[in-house]
Amino acid sequence: MIVDMSTGEIPKEEPPQEREKNPAAVALGKLGASKGGKARAAKLSAKKRKEIARKAAEARWSRREGSE
């Protein structure tokens, strides 16, 4: 099929068109996202936040060492 498309025997498929987003829905999504992180941080204890931060840092550094 790929060979047929490259030689022109079968027309190439057009990529699907993206739908237009509703601006009101986008605004609501951003509003919820900005509240979510702050609410989660307020709910967690300092010890739990520290554990999460340590795990994230270890994940970042392990990727960096593997890419060299």
XYZ file of C-alpha atoms in Angstrom:
68
model
C 0.000 0.000 0.000
C 2.845 2.392 0.839
C 4.530 1.649 -2.476
C 1.255 2.229 -4.317
C 0.786 5.541 -2.526
C 4.349 6.671 -3.299
C 4.018 5.799 -6.995
C 0.682 7.591 -7.222
C -1.470 4.537 -7.910
C -3.457 5.213 -4.736
C -4.022 8.825 -3.673
C -2.422 9.784 -0.364
C -4.755 10.105 2.582
C -5.284 13.564 3.970
C -4.527 14.014 7.687
C -7.644 14.467 9.818
C -8.658 18.070 10.427
C -8.471 19.309 14.008
C -11.726 20.441 15.530
C -12.024 24.001 16.698
C -11.967 24.265 20.490
C -14.667 26.003 22.454
C -12.993 29.052 24.090
C -15.260 28.818 27.150
C -14.273 25.190 27.723
C -10.584 26.040 27.340
C -10.910 28.804 29.943
C -12.636 26.476 32.402
C -9.942 23.857 31.920
C -7.177 26.354 32.639
C -8.993 27.581 35.727
C -9.289 24.079 37.145
C -5.678 23.255 36.358
C -4.391 26.309 38.192
C -6.368 25.389 41.298
C -5.525 21.686 41.290
C -1.821 21.826 42.098
C -2.264 24.317 44.916
C -5.102 22.319 46.465
C -3.091 19.083 46.310
C -0.036 20.724 47.865
C -2.126 22.160 50.708
C -3.642 18.746 51.410
C -0.309 16.867 51.566
C 1.927 16.813 54.605
C 5.436 18.246 54.354
C 6.877 14.731 54.632
C 4.743 13.417 51.747
C 5.588 16.445 49.539
C 9.275 15.813 50.208
C 8.933 12.137 49.214
C 7.178 13.101 45.976
C 9.834 15.722 45.169
C 12.663 13.248 45.852
C 11.060 10.637 43.589
C 10.625 13.202 40.790
C 14.243 14.344 41.094
C 15.496 10.755 40.973
C 13.435 10.131 37.841
C 14.841 13.252 36.148
C 18.432 12.414 37.012
C 18.127 8.773 35.991
C 16.976 9.823 32.516
C 19.826 12.296 32.197
C 22.491 9.701 33.049
C 21.051 7.177 30.600
C 21.076 9.591 27.650
C 24.833 10.212 27.679
